[in-house]
């Protein structure tokens, strides 16, 4: 090899030119490094290392050698502790280059500017490298202090800070010049103002987050702050509500969507100013909007998006309904059986290991009862119960958001019922007694749960219809000759609504049936299925097990069925105080017999009428 500039070039073993016979040993390599840099101070060496690490990854890796070198550089960068002003500055400059942004340091050396054509971020630092402040300014706007950026930088959470840089850059990924990009950002601001105004419609001062999530027109809306985009939380399960109750101060989040704008290949008419009229609803209770005139809108190569953190399984019928509402096709959809998609999403959420999505038999453990085995029947091959995983929903007008949110709530509520039957246990690890159930699709948002009658050999069935995200209707179907299970349709519906867990409700049915069997030998005891029986007392759940699915211990405590004593709002029904006394109340309720019904039965003195009373209406 020829010398360049009077110095022998260093050759790393993994980047040795092809055709070179000798491989430099580790000792020889270190000796060459030592001789080369022994006359230079460490400050220059450190600067050279940082310079090499700061080079952004502009082009794809050409070969395995380049990939290994870049990987090593990234690991070095993550390992180096930012304990000085110099190291923090280098880290910010490197991160900005990786995200395709520019950066420079102020003359004082204590401020770093991360810039693009449409926005810039100013980070003020102490001389010891501590972050003092961070400001964000969009084109034509004054700088605004961003607490989220300051927090990420002080905690040295550069991944989160880099994600914010990506989100800010994506706001302006709209075809056209800077003026068109600025118009896209203006349209997003107009949408955010309209959504926030809609969130205030019919809102009382004492409304809480859970009520907003489950009932608000646009869910629980969190406005955009600094680099964090606007997001809306539109569904939360009873299990998550209970988790928040038992862990005050914990960040328990339901299903969320981010509100943003994205560039497209086609033109769409987007509003450039708020359209909601005086924040008042019309005669039908829906918001009233100004017409989308040329003065209030503009054709842009962009549309608005509701983006999900994790793709949501949506049925094909719901996808088509959303597309009719928005007038925009949802692209890149891969249709598959809906149940398979729900199982796939549930296993991905519950399991760290990669389980096969083709599994359809799952074992669910509940305390104080035999283990449940759920076989999820995906339906016939030609079934129309198909769907797709949807990660974002495009739209162009704020009026589309409330109906789309309601469709999403409905779908997620239905998905949660199927998810309650799915666990990471698909192999029975013991020989304990099992109760077998088959979950079968019935129609769009309905399922049937088949099981063997506890006291007979005939099949029994519970049909579940998810009418809306806030209403479920259940029906128990028995063979005419089989004895009652002491569980009315109303009891099952109310129980399911308060836990959204199939295993918990099935355990309640079996326990009520066991009570009937135990009392069957007692003369003169008749049970009117129209009364509202309640479950036996249960143990309050252990907060350490809250990370498990809806079908784990603790869900049974949500099944409180006395309609007169159970408040309608989920947050009241799941209060910690009620959970602590739930067992005693249920125990008393179970041994109480409806005296009015007994009097009616005694007056009849007819065996036939007694049998009618015992039937579950």
JSON list of N, CA, C and O in Angstrom, two decimals, residues 80-126:
[
{"chain": "A", "resi": 80, "resn": "UNK", "atom": "N", "xyz": [-21.51, 6.48, 25.94]},
{"chain": "A", "resi": 80, "resn": "UNK", "atom": "CA", "xyz": [-20.83, 7.65, 26.48]},
{"chain": "A", "resi": 80, "resn": "UNK", "atom": "C", "xyz": [-21.79, 8.47, 27.33]},
{"chain": "A", "resi": 80, "resn": "UNK", "atom": "O", "xyz": [-22.90, 8.80, 26.91]},
{"chain": "A", "resi": 81, "resn": "UNK", "atom": "N", "xyz": [-21.40, 8.77, 28.54]},
{"chain": "A", "resi": 81, "resn": "UNK", "atom": "CA", "xyz": [-22.24, 9.57, 29.44]},
{"chain": "A", "resi": 81, "resn": "UNK", "atom": "C", "xyz": [-22.04, 11.05, 29.13]},
{"chain": "A", "resi": 81, "resn": "UNK", "atom": "O", "xyz": [-20.93, 11.52, 28.93]},
{"chain": "A", "resi": 82, "resn": "UNK", "atom": "N", "xyz": [-23.18, 11.78, 29.10]},
{"chain": "A", "resi": 82, "resn": "UNK", "atom": "CA", "xyz": [-23.13, 13.20, 28.79]},
{"chain": "A", "resi": 82, "resn": "UNK", "atom": "C", "xyz": [-22.94, 13.99, 30.08]},
{"chain": "A", "resi": 82, "resn": "UNK", "atom": "O", "xyz": [-23.91, 14.41, 30.72]},
{"chain": "A", "resi": 83, "resn": "UNK", "atom": "N", "xyz": [-21.69, 14.15, 30.46]},
{"chain": "A", "resi": 83, "resn": "UNK", "atom": "CA", "xyz": [-21.39, 14.83, 31.72]},
{"chain": "A", "resi": 83, "resn": "UNK", "atom": "C", "xyz": [-20.75, 16.20, 31.51]},
{"chain": "A", "resi": 83, "resn": "UNK", "atom": "O", "xyz": [-20.30, 16.82, 32.46]},
{"chain": "A", "resi": 84, "resn": "UNK", "atom": "N", "xyz": [-20.69, 16.65, 30.30]},
{"chain": "A", "resi": 84, "resn": "UNK", "atom": "CA", "xyz": [-20.07, 17.95, 30.02]},
{"chain": "A", "resi": 84, "resn": "UNK", "atom": "C", "xyz": [-20.83, 18.65, 28.93]},
{"chain": "A", "resi": 84, "resn": "UNK", "atom": "O", "xyz": [-21.61, 18.04, 28.18]},
{"chain": "A", "resi": 85, "resn": "UNK", "atom": "N", "xyz": [-20.62, 19.95, 28.84]},
{"chain": "A", "resi": 85, "resn": "UNK", "atom": "CA", "xyz": [-21.26, 20.75, 27.80]},
{"chain": "A", "resi": 85, "resn": "UNK", "atom": "C", "xyz": [-20.86, 20.25, 26.42]},
{"chain": "A", "resi": 85, "resn": "UNK", "atom": "O", "xyz": [-21.69, 20.15, 25.51]},
{"chain": "A", "resi": 86, "resn": "UNK", "atom": "N", "xyz": [-19.59, 19.91, 26.27]},
{"chain": "A", "resi": 86, "resn": "UNK", "atom": "CA", "xyz": [-19.09, 19.45, 24.97]},
{"chain": "A", "resi": 86, "resn": "UNK", "atom": "C", "xyz": [-19.80, 18.16, 24.53]},
{"chain": "A", "resi": 86, "resn": "UNK", "atom": "O", "xyz": [-20.23, 18.02, 23.39]},
{"chain": "A", "resi": 87, "resn": "UNK", "atom": "N", "xyz": [-19.94, 17.20, 25.45]},
{"chain": "A", "resi": 87, "resn": "UNK", "atom": "CA", "xyz": [-20.55, 15.92, 25.08]},
{"chain": "A", "resi": 87, "resn": "UNK", "atom": "C", "xyz": [-22.03, 16.07, 24.77]},
{"chain": "A", "resi": 87, "resn": "UNK", "atom": "O", "xyz": [-22.55, 15.43, 23.84]},
{"chain": "A", "resi": 88, "resn": "UNK", "atom": "N", "xyz": [-22.75, 16.93, 25.53]},
{"chain": "A", "resi": 88, "resn": "UNK", "atom": "CA", "xyz": [-24.17, 17.13, 25.25]},
{"chain": "A", "resi": 88, "resn": "UNK", "atom": "C", "xyz": [-24.36, 17.80, 23.89]},
{"chain": "A", "resi": 88, "resn": "UNK", "atom": "O", "xyz": [-25.24, 17.42, 23.11]},
{"chain": "A", "resi": 89, "resn": "UNK", "atom": "N", "xyz": [-23.55, 18.79, 23.59]},
{"chain": "A", "resi": 89, "resn": "UNK", "atom": "CA", "xyz": [-23.63, 19.46, 22.30]},
{"chain": "A", "resi": 89, "resn": "UNK", "atom": "C", "xyz": [-23.40, 18.48, 21.15]},
{"chain": "A", "resi": 89, "resn": "UNK", "atom": "O", "xyz": [-24.12, 18.48, 20.15]},
{"chain": "A", "resi": 90, "resn": "UNK", "atom": "N", "xyz": [-22.38, 17.65, 21.31]},
{"chain": "A", "resi": 90, "resn": "UNK", "atom": "CA", "xyz": [-22.10, 16.67, 20.27]},
{"chain": "A", "resi": 90, "resn": "UNK", "atom": "C", "xyz": [-23.25, 15.69, 20.10]},
{"chain": "A", "resi": 90, "resn": "UNK", "atom": "O", "xyz": [-23.59, 15.29, 18.98]},
{"chain": "A", "resi": 91, "resn": "UNK", "atom": "N", "xyz": [-23.89, 15.32, 21.20]},
{"chain": "A", "resi": 91, "resn": "UNK", "atom": "CA", "xyz": [-25.00, 14.38, 21.13]},
{"chain": "A", "resi": 91, "resn": "UNK", "atom": "C", "xyz": [-26.19, 15.02, 20.40]},
{"chain": "A", "resi": 91, "resn": "UNK", "atom": "O", "xyz": [-26.84, 14.38, 19.56]},
{"chain": "A", "resi": 92, "resn": "UNK", "atom": "N", "xyz": [-26.48, 16.28, 20.69]},
{"chain": "A", "resi": 92, "resn": "UNK", "atom": "CA", "xyz": [-27.59, 16.96, 20.03]},
{"chain": "A", "resi": 92, "resn": "UNK", "atom": "C", "xyz": [-27.31, 17.15, 18.54]},
{"chain": "A", "resi": 92, "resn": "UNK", "atom": "O", "xyz": [-28.20, 16.95, 17.70]},
{"chain": "A", "resi": 93, "resn": "UNK", "atom": "N", "xyz": [-26.08, 17.51, 18.21]},
{"chain": "A", "resi": 93, "resn": "UNK", "atom": "CA", "xyz": [-25.73, 17.70, 16.80]},
{"chain": "A", "resi": 93, "resn": "UNK", "atom": "C", "xyz": [-25.82, 16.37, 16.04]},
{"chain": "A", "resi": 93, "resn": "UNK", "atom": "O", "xyz": [-26.31, 16.31, 14.91]},
{"chain": "A", "resi": 94, "resn": "UNK", "atom": "N", "xyz": [-25.34, 15.31, 16.68]},
{"chain": "A", "resi": 94, "resn": "UNK", "atom": "CA", "xyz": [-25.40, 14.00, 16.03]},
{"chain": "A", "resi": 94, "resn": "UNK", "atom": "C", "xyz": [-26.84, 13.56, 15.81]},
{"chain": "A", "resi": 94, "resn": "UNK", "atom": "O", "xyz": [-27.20, 13.06, 14.74]},
{"chain": "A", "resi": 95, "resn": "UNK", "atom": "N", "xyz": [-27.69, 13.76, 16.83]},
{"chain": "A", "resi": 95, "resn": "UNK", "atom": "CA", "xyz": [-29.08, 13.33, 16.73]},
{"chain": "A", "resi": 95, "resn": "UNK", "atom": "C", "xyz": [-29.82, 14.11, 15.65]},
{"chain": "A", "resi": 95, "resn": "UNK", "atom": "O", "xyz": [-30.61, 13.55, 14.89]},
{"chain": "A", "resi": 96, "resn": "UNK", "atom": "N", "xyz": [-29.55, 15.40, 15.56]},
{"chain": "A", "resi": 96, "resn": "UNK", "atom": "CA", "xyz": [-30.22, 16.21, 14.54]},
{"chain": "A", "resi": 96, "resn": "UNK", "atom": "C", "xyz": [-29.83, 15.76, 13.13]},
{"chain": "A", "resi": 96, "resn": "UNK", "atom": "O", "xyz": [-30.66, 15.71, 12.22]},
{"chain": "A", "resi": 97, "resn": "UNK", "atom": "N", "xyz": [-28.57, 15.42, 12.95]},
{"chain": "A", "resi": 97, "resn": "UNK", "atom": "CA", "xyz": [-28.13, 14.95, 11.63]},
{"chain": "A", "resi": 97, "resn": "UNK", "atom": "C", "xyz": [-28.77, 13.61, 11.29]},
{"chain": "A", "resi": 97, "resn": "UNK", "atom": "O", "xyz": [-29.13, 13.36, 10.14]},
{"chain": "A", "resi": 98, "resn": "UNK", "atom": "N", "xyz": [-28.91, 12.74, 12.28]},
{"chain": "A", "resi": 98, "resn": "UNK", "atom": "CA", "xyz": [-29.55, 11.45, 12.03]},
{"chain": "A", "resi": 98, "resn": "UNK", "atom": "C", "xyz": [-31.00, 11.62, 11.58]},
{"chain": "A", "resi": 98, "resn": "UNK", "atom": "O", "xyz": [-31.52, 10.81, 10.82]},
{"chain": "A", "resi": 99, "resn": "UNK", "atom": "N", "xyz": [-31.66, 12.67, 12.04]},
{"chain": "A", "resi": 99, "resn": "UNK", "atom": "CA", "xyz": [-33.06, 12.91, 11.68]},
{"chain": "A", "resi": 99, "resn": "UNK", "atom": "C", "xyz": [-33.19, 13.82, 10.46]},
{"chain": "A", "resi": 99, "resn": "UNK", "atom": "O", "xyz": [-34.29, 14.26, 10.12]},
{"chain": "A", "resi": 100, "resn": "UNK", "atom": "N", "xyz": [-32.04, 14.10, 9.79]},
{"chain": "A", "resi": 100, "resn": "UNK", "atom": "CA", "xyz": [-32.09, 14.91, 8.57]},
{"chain": "A", "resi": 100, "resn": "UNK", "atom": "C", "xyz": [-32.26, 16.39, 8.82]},
{"chain": "A", "resi": 100, "resn": "UNK", "atom": "O", "xyz": [-32.72, 17.11, 7.93]},
{"chain": "A", "resi": 101, "resn": "UNK", "atom": "N", "xyz": [-31.89, 16.88, 10.00]},
{"chain": "A", "resi": 101, "resn": "UNK", "atom": "CA", "xyz": [-32.02, 18.29, 10.34]},
{"chain": "A", "resi": 101, "resn": "UNK", "atom": "C", "xyz": [-30.64, 18.93, 10.46]},
{"chain": "A", "resi": 101, "resn": "UNK", "atom": "O", "xyz": [-29.63, 18.24, 10.58]},
{"chain": "A", "resi": 102, "resn": "UNK", "atom": "N", "xyz": [-30.61, 20.24, 10.44]},
{"chain": "A", "resi": 102, "resn": "UNK", "atom": "CA", "xyz": [-29.36, 20.98, 10.60]},
{"chain": "A", "resi": 102, "resn": "UNK", "atom": "C", "xyz": [-29.19, 21.39, 12.06]},
{"chain": "A", "resi": 102, "resn": "UNK", "atom": "O", "xyz": [-30.16, 21.46, 12.83]},
{"chain": "A", "resi": 103, "resn": "UNK", "atom": "N", "xyz": [-27.95, 21.72, 12.42]},
{"chain": "A", "resi": 103, "resn": "UNK", "atom": "CA", "xyz": [-27.69, 22.17, 13.79]},
{"chain": "A", "resi": 103, "resn": "UNK", "atom": "C", "xyz": [-26.46, 23.06, 13.80]},
{"chain": "A", "resi": 103, "resn": "UNK", "atom": "O", "xyz": [-25.56, 22.92, 12.96]},
{"chain": "A", "resi": 104, "resn": "UNK", "atom": "N", "xyz": [-26.43, 23.97, 14.74]},
{"chain": "A", "resi": 104, "resn": "UNK", "atom": "CA", "xyz": [-25.24, 24.78, 14.96]},
{"chain": "A", "resi": 104, "resn": "UNK", "atom": "C", "xyz": [-25.24, 25.29, 16.39]},
{"chain": "A", "resi": 104, "resn": "UNK", "atom": "O", "xyz": [-26.29, 25.35, 17.05]},
{"chain": "A", "resi": 105, "resn": "UNK", "atom": "N", "xyz": [-24.07, 25.67, 16.86]},
{"chain": "A", "resi": 105, "resn": "UNK", "atom": "CA", "xyz": [-23.88, 26.13, 18.23]},
{"chain": "A", "resi": 105, "resn": "UNK", "atom": "C", "xyz": [-23.76, 27.64, 18.24]},
{"chain": "A", "resi": 105, "resn": "UNK", "atom": "O", "xyz": [-23.16, 28.24, 17.33]},
{"chain": "A", "resi": 106, "resn": "UNK", "atom": "N", "xyz": [-24.33, 28.27, 19.24]},
{"chain": "A", "resi": 106, "resn": "UNK", "atom": "CA", "xyz": [-24.26, 29.72, 19.36]},
{"chain": "A", "resi": 106, "resn": "UNK", "atom": "C", "xyz": [-22.84, 30.18, 19.64]},
{"chain": "A", "resi": 106, "resn": "UNK", "atom": "O", "xyz": [-22.00, 29.39, 20.11]},
{"chain": "A", "resi": 107, "resn": "UNK", "atom": "N", "xyz": [-22.51, 31.44, 19.38]},
{"chain": "A", "resi": 107, "resn": "UNK", "atom": "CA", "xyz": [-21.16, 31.93, 19.66]},
{"chain": "A", "resi": 107, "resn": "UNK", "atom": "C", "xyz": [-20.73, 31.76, 21.12]},
{"chain": "A", "resi": 107, "resn": "UNK", "atom": "O", "xyz": [-19.55, 31.56, 21.40]},
{"chain": "A", "resi": 108, "resn": "UNK", "atom": "N", "xyz": [-21.71, 31.83, 22.04]},
{"chain": "A", "resi": 108, "resn": "UNK", "atom": "CA", "xyz": [-21.37, 31.65, 23.45]},
{"chain": "A", "resi": 108, "resn": "UNK", "atom": "C", "xyz": [-21.04, 30.21, 23.78]},
{"chain": "A", "resi": 108, "resn": "UNK", "atom": "O", "xyz": [-20.44, 29.92, 24.82]},
{"chain": "A", "resi": 109, "resn": "UNK", "atom": "N", "xyz": [-21.46, 29.29, 22.92]},
{"chain": "A", "resi": 109, "resn": "UNK", "atom": "CA", "xyz": [-21.20, 27.88, 23.14]},
{"chain": "A", "resi": 109, "resn": "UNK", "atom": "C", "xyz": [-22.14, 27.21, 24.11]},
{"chain": "A", "resi": 109, "resn": "UNK", "atom": "O", "xyz": [-21.95, 26.03, 24.45]},
{"chain": "A", "resi": 110, "resn": "UNK", "atom": "N", "xyz": [-23.20, 27.90, 24.55]},
{"chain": "A", "resi": 110, "resn": "UNK", "atom": "CA", "xyz": [-24.13, 27.33, 25.53]},
{"chain": "A", "resi": 110, "resn": "UNK", "atom": "C", "xyz": [-25.53, 27.13, 24.95]},
{"chain": "A", "resi": 110, "resn": "UNK", "atom": "O", "xyz": [-26.46, 26.80, 25.69]},
{"chain": "A", "resi": 111, "resn": "UNK", "atom": "N", "xyz": [-25.71, 27.31, 23.67]},
{"chain": "A", "resi": 111, "resn": "UNK", "atom": "CA", "xyz": [-27.01, 27.11, 23.03]},
{"chain": "A", "resi": 111, "resn": "UNK", "atom": "C", "xyz": [-26.82, 26.32, 21.74]},
{"chain": "A", "resi": 111, "resn": "UNK", "atom": "O", "xyz": [-25.90, 26.60, 20.96]},
{"chain": "A", "resi": 112, "resn": "UNK", "atom": "N", "xyz": [-27.70, 25.34, 21.54]},
{"chain": "A", "resi": 112, "resn": "UNK", "atom": "CA", "xyz": [-27.67, 24.53, 20.33]},
{"chain": "A", "resi": 112, "resn": "UNK", "atom": "C", "xyz": [-28.98, 24.76, 19.57]},
{"chain": "A", "resi": 112, "resn": "UNK", "atom": "O", "xyz": [-30.07, 24.69, 20.17]},
{"chain": "A", "resi": 113, "resn": "UNK", "atom": "N", "xyz": [-28.88, 25.05, 18.29]},
{"chain": "A", "resi": 113, "resn": "UNK", "atom": "CA", "xyz": [-30.05, 25.29, 17.45]},
{"chain": "A", "resi": 113, "resn": "UNK", "atom": "C", "xyz": [-30.21, 24.12, 16.48]},
{"chain": "A", "resi": 113, "resn": "UNK", "atom": "O", "xyz": [-29.29, 23.81, 15.71]},
{"chain": "A", "resi": 114, "resn": "UNK", "atom": "N", "xyz": [-31.36, 23.47, 16.52]},
{"chain": "A", "resi": 114, "resn": "UNK", "atom": "CA", "xyz": [-31.71, 22.40, 15.58]},
{"chain": "A", "resi": 114, "resn": "UNK", "atom": "C", "xyz": [-32.75, 22.97, 14.63]},
{"chain": "A", "resi": 114, "resn": "UNK", "atom": "O", "xyz": [-33.84, 23.38, 15.06]},
{"chain": "A", "resi": 115, "resn": "UNK", "atom": "N", "xyz": [-32.43, 23.03, 13.35]},
{"chain": "A", "resi": 115, "resn": "UNK", "atom": "CA", "xyz": [-33.25, 23.82, 12.43]},
{"chain": "A", "resi": 115, "resn": "UNK", "atom": "C", "xyz": [-33.65, 23.03, 11.19]},
{"chain": "A", "resi": 115, "resn": "UNK", "atom": "O", "xyz": [-33.02, 22.05, 10.81]},
{"chain": "A", "resi": 116, "resn": "UNK", "atom": "N", "xyz": [-34.75, 23.50, 10.61]},
{"chain": "A", "resi": 116, "resn": "UNK", "atom": "CA", "xyz": [-35.20, 23.06, 9.28]},
{"chain": "A", "resi": 116, "resn": "UNK", "atom": "C", "xyz": [-35.76, 24.30, 8.59]},
{"chain": "A", "resi": 116, "resn": "UNK", "atom": "O", "xyz": [-35.74, 25.40, 9.15]},
{"chain": "A", "resi": 117, "resn": "UNK", "atom": "N", "xyz": [-36.30, 24.13, 7.41]},
{"chain": "A", "resi": 117, "resn": "UNK", "atom": "CA", "xyz": [-36.87, 25.27, 6.69]},
{"chain": "A", "resi": 117, "resn": "UNK", "atom": "C", "xyz": [-38.16, 25.77, 7.33]},
{"chain": "A", "resi": 117, "resn": "UNK", "atom": "O", "xyz": [-38.59, 26.90, 7.07]},
{"chain": "A", "resi": 118, "resn": "UNK", "atom": "N", "xyz": [-38.82, 24.92, 8.17]},
{"chain": "A", "resi": 118, "resn": "UNK", "atom": "CA", "xyz": [-40.14, 25.25, 8.69]},
{"chain": "A", "resi": 118, "resn": "UNK", "atom": "C", "xyz": [-40.18, 25.46, 10.19]},
{"chain": "A", "resi": 118, "resn": "UNK", "atom": "O", "xyz": [-41.15, 26.00, 10.71]},
{"chain": "A", "resi": 119, "resn": "UNK", "atom": "N", "xyz": [-39.18, 25.03, 10.92]},
{"chain": "A", "resi": 119, "resn": "UNK", "atom": "CA", "xyz": [-39.19, 25.20, 12.38]},
{"chain": "A", "resi": 119, "resn": "UNK", "atom": "C", "xyz": [-37.76, 25.13, 12.90]},
{"chain": "A", "resi": 119, "resn": "UNK", "atom": "O", "xyz": [-36.83, 24.70, 12.20]},
{"chain": "A", "resi": 120, "resn": "UNK", "atom": "N", "xyz": [-37.59, 25.55, 14.15]},
{"chain": "A", "resi": 120, "resn": "UNK", "atom": "CA", "xyz": [-36.30, 25.36, 14.80]},
{"chain": "A", "resi": 120, "resn": "UNK", "atom": "C", "xyz": [-36.50, 25.15, 16.30]},
{"chain": "A", "resi": 120, "resn": "UNK", "atom": "O", "xyz": [-37.53, 25.57, 16.87]},
{"chain": "A", "resi": 121, "resn": "UNK", "atom": "N", "xyz": [-35.54, 24.47, 16.92]},
{"chain": "A", "resi": 121, "resn": "UNK", "atom": "CA", "xyz": [-35.54, 24.23, 18.37]},
{"chain": "A", "resi": 121, "resn": "UNK", "atom": "C", "xyz": [-34.27, 24.83, 18.95]},
{"chain": "A", "resi": 121, "resn": "UNK", "atom": "O", "xyz": [-33.17, 24.60, 18.44]},
{"chain": "A", "resi": 122, "resn": "UNK", "atom": "N", "xyz": [-34.44, 25.59, 20.01]},
{"chain": "A", "resi": 122, "resn": "UNK", "atom": "CA", "xyz": [-33.32, 26.20, 20.72]},
{"chain": "A", "resi": 122, "resn": "UNK", "atom": "C", "xyz": [-33.16, 25.53, 22.07]},
{"chain": "A", "resi": 122, "resn": "UNK", "atom": "O", "xyz": [-34.10, 25.55, 22.89]},
{"chain": "A", "resi": 123, "resn": "UNK", "atom": "N", "xyz": [-32.00, 24.94, 22.32]},
{"chain": "A", "resi": 123, "resn": "UNK", "atom": "CA", "xyz": [-31.72, 24.27, 23.59]},
{"chain": "A", "resi": 123, "resn": "UNK", "atom": "C", "xyz": [-30.65, 25.07, 24.33]},
{"chain": "A", "resi": 123, "resn": "UNK", "atom": "O", "xyz": [-29.52, 25.23, 23.83]},
{"chain": "A", "resi": 124, "resn": "UNK", "atom": "N", "xyz": [-31.01, 25.61, 25.49]},
{"chain": "A", "resi": 124, "resn": "UNK", "atom": "CA", "xyz": [-30.09, 26.38, 26.32]},
{"chain": "A", "resi": 124, "resn": "UNK", "atom": "C", "xyz": [-29.47, 25.46, 27.37]},
{"chain": "A", "resi": 124, "resn": "UNK", "atom": "O", "xyz": [-30.17, 24.71, 28.04]},
{"chain": "A", "resi": 125, "resn": "UNK", "atom": "N", "xyz": [-28.14, 25.53, 27.50]},
{"chain": "A", "resi": 125, "resn": "UNK", "atom": "CA", "xyz": [-27.41, 24.65, 28.40]},
{"chain": "A", "resi": 125, "resn": "UNK", "atom": "C", "xyz": [-26.58, 25.45, 29.39]},
{"chain": "A", "resi": 125, "resn": "UNK", "atom": "O", "xyz": [-26.15, 26.58, 29.11]},
{"chain": "A", "resi": 126, "resn": "UNK", "atom": "N", "xyz": [-26.38, 24.84, 30.58]},
{"chain": "A", "resi": 126, "resn": "UNK", "atom": "CA", "xyz": [-25.43, 25.38, 31.55]},
{"chain": "A", "resi": 126, "resn": "UNK", "atom": "C", "xyz": [-24.02, 25.00, 31.09]},
{"chain": "A", "resi": 126, "resn": "UNK", "atom": "O", "xyz": [-23.82, 24.17, 30.21]}
]
